[in-house]
Amino acid sequence: MMHNLLAIKIWFGVIVSILGGAPLLAAELSYRPVNPSFGGNPLNGSQLLGIANIHKPKVEREVRSEAEFFQDQIQRRILSTISAKIIDDLRDSETPEGTYAFDDFTLNYVTSSDGTNVNVTIAETNGATTTIVIPRAALGNSE
């Protein structure tokens, strides 16, 4: 028993001398950002952007002919002109409701009962509907 106690004391002494004899060093933790957006070195910007672009998946763009591109532009221009006419009609009209029919969709508008909003519903031929609530003040009427 005495022999075991002596062995434990010796091992304890060895461990304490090893751990106690080694200098324990610690320093204050500091963080220095890498990304220049968060205060890091501005010279890291191009490298980080290059790494991000490598990881970004490539998106294949649809190749369209000049004729298709022109057709899309014409269609957008026509729809823009029609929408401007509809807004003018809504602004100048005292009619509380109306309908515009096109090939692919029907546009219905109804003025709310209190007269502060215009509810526009677009019903497409495939069954999808979209409802837009426009405040009367946004139309620019003098009411």
Short mmCIF file of C-alpha atoms in Angstrom, two decimals, residues 16-126:
data_model
loop_
_atom_site.label_atom_id
_atom_site.label_comp_id
_atom_site.label_asym_id
_atom_site.label_seq_id
_atom_site.Cartn_x
_atom_site.Cartn_y
_atom_site.Cartn_z
CA VAL A 16 3.08 18.61 -12.18
CA SER A 17 6.70 19.32 -12.99
CA ILE A 18 6.12 18.71 -16.70
CA LEU A 19 2.96 20.81 -16.88
CA GLY A 20 4.07 23.39 -14.35
CA GLY A 21 7.53 23.74 -15.83
CA ALA A 22 6.22 24.49 -19.34
CA PRO A 23 5.53 28.15 -19.81
CA LEU A 24 1.87 28.89 -20.41
CA LEU A 25 1.49 31.61 -22.98
CA ALA A 26 -1.69 33.29 -24.06
CA ALA A 27 -2.40 36.30 -26.20
CA GLU A 28 -5.42 38.44 -26.82
CA LEU A 29 -7.60 37.11 -29.62
CA SER A 30 -7.77 39.42 -32.60
CA TYR A 31 -9.74 39.21 -35.80
CA ARG A 32 -8.73 40.90 -39.00
CA PRO A 33 -11.31 40.65 -41.82
CA VAL A 34 -10.19 39.48 -45.24
CA ASN A 35 -13.09 40.80 -47.33
CA PRO A 36 -12.69 44.51 -48.17
CA SER A 37 -16.45 44.96 -47.84
CA PHE A 38 -16.05 44.31 -44.12
CA GLY A 39 -12.91 46.37 -43.52
CA GLY A 40 -10.29 44.02 -44.95
CA ASN A 41 -7.44 44.85 -47.26
CA PRO A 42 -8.75 46.41 -50.51
CA LEU A 43 -6.15 44.47 -52.49
CA ASN A 44 -8.01 41.23 -51.68
CA GLY A 45 -11.08 42.33 -53.65
CA SER A 46 -10.10 41.07 -57.08
CA GLN A 47 -8.92 37.72 -55.72
CA LEU A 48 -12.15 37.17 -53.77
CA LEU A 49 -14.23 38.17 -56.80
CA GLY A 50 -12.30 35.76 -58.99
CA ILE A 51 -12.86 32.91 -56.52
CA ALA A 52 -16.57 33.73 -56.31
CA ASN A 53 -16.88 33.76 -60.12
CA ILE A 54 -15.22 30.35 -60.33
CA HIS A 55 -17.84 28.92 -57.96
CA LYS A 56 -20.79 30.63 -59.66
CA PRO A 57 -22.58 28.25 -62.02
CA LYS A 58 -22.59 29.20 -65.68
CA VAL A 59 -26.00 30.14 -67.03
CA GLU A 60 -26.61 29.24 -70.62
CA ARG A 61 -28.31 32.11 -72.36
CA GLU A 62 -30.94 31.47 -74.96
CA VAL A 63 -29.65 32.32 -78.39
CA ARG A 64 -32.22 34.37 -80.27
CA SER A 65 -32.17 35.62 -83.78
CA GLU A 66 -32.38 39.31 -84.59
CA ALA A 67 -35.93 38.78 -85.88
CA GLU A 68 -37.05 37.21 -82.57
CA PHE A 69 -35.37 40.00 -80.62
CA PHE A 70 -37.09 42.62 -82.79
CA GLN A 71 -40.46 40.88 -82.38
CA ASP A 72 -40.07 40.94 -78.58
CA GLN A 73 -39.21 44.64 -78.67
CA ILE A 74 -42.25 45.44 -80.82
CA GLN A 75 -44.50 43.44 -78.50
CA ARG A 76 -43.13 45.23 -75.42
CA ARG A 77 -43.60 48.61 -77.09
CA ILE A 78 -47.21 47.81 -78.05
CA LEU A 79 -48.03 46.56 -74.54
CA SER A 80 -46.43 49.69 -73.07
CA THR A 81 -48.57 51.92 -75.31
CA ILE A 82 -51.72 49.94 -74.43
CA SER A 83 -50.96 50.14 -70.70
CA ALA A 84 -50.46 53.93 -70.98
CA LYS A 85 -53.84 54.19 -72.73
CA ILE A 86 -55.51 52.08 -70.05
CA ILE A 87 -54.00 54.27 -67.31
CA ASP A 88 -55.24 57.39 -69.13
CA ASP A 89 -58.72 55.84 -69.42
CA LEU A 90 -58.71 54.96 -65.72
CA ARG A 91 -57.54 58.44 -64.76
CA ASP A 92 -60.01 60.35 -66.93
CA SER A 93 -62.95 57.97 -66.70
CA GLU A 94 -65.79 58.27 -64.28
CA THR A 95 -66.79 54.73 -65.24
CA PRO A 96 -66.31 52.50 -62.19
CA GLU A 97 -65.53 49.38 -64.23
CA GLY A 98 -64.44 48.20 -67.64
CA THR A 99 -62.91 45.39 -69.68
CA TYR A 100 -60.16 45.18 -72.27
CA ALA A 101 -59.84 41.94 -74.25
CA PHE A 102 -56.63 40.81 -75.95
CA ASP A 103 -55.64 37.58 -77.68
CA ASP A 104 -53.95 35.95 -74.68
CA PHE A 105 -55.62 37.68 -71.74
CA THR A 106 -58.51 39.82 -70.55
CA LEU A 107 -58.06 42.85 -68.32
CA ASN A 108 -60.94 43.85 -66.03
CA TYR A 109 -60.90 46.89 -63.78
CA VAL A 110 -63.30 47.80 -61.01
CA THR A 111 -63.19 50.85 -58.75
CA SER A 112 -63.56 49.96 -55.08
CA SER A 113 -66.78 50.92 -53.30
CA ASP A 114 -65.10 53.77 -51.42
CA GLY A 115 -63.44 55.02 -54.65
CA THR A 116 -59.90 55.01 -53.27
CA ASN A 117 -58.56 52.00 -55.23
CA VAL A 118 -58.85 50.46 -58.66
CA ASN A 119 -58.73 46.65 -58.68
CA VAL A 120 -57.26 45.35 -61.94
CA THR A 121 -57.64 41.63 -62.72
CA ILE A 122 -55.74 40.03 -65.58
CA ALA A 123 -57.22 36.69 -66.64
CA GLU A 124 -55.05 34.66 -69.01
CA THR A 125 -56.42 32.08 -71.43
CA ASN A 126 -54.58 29.31 -69.56
#
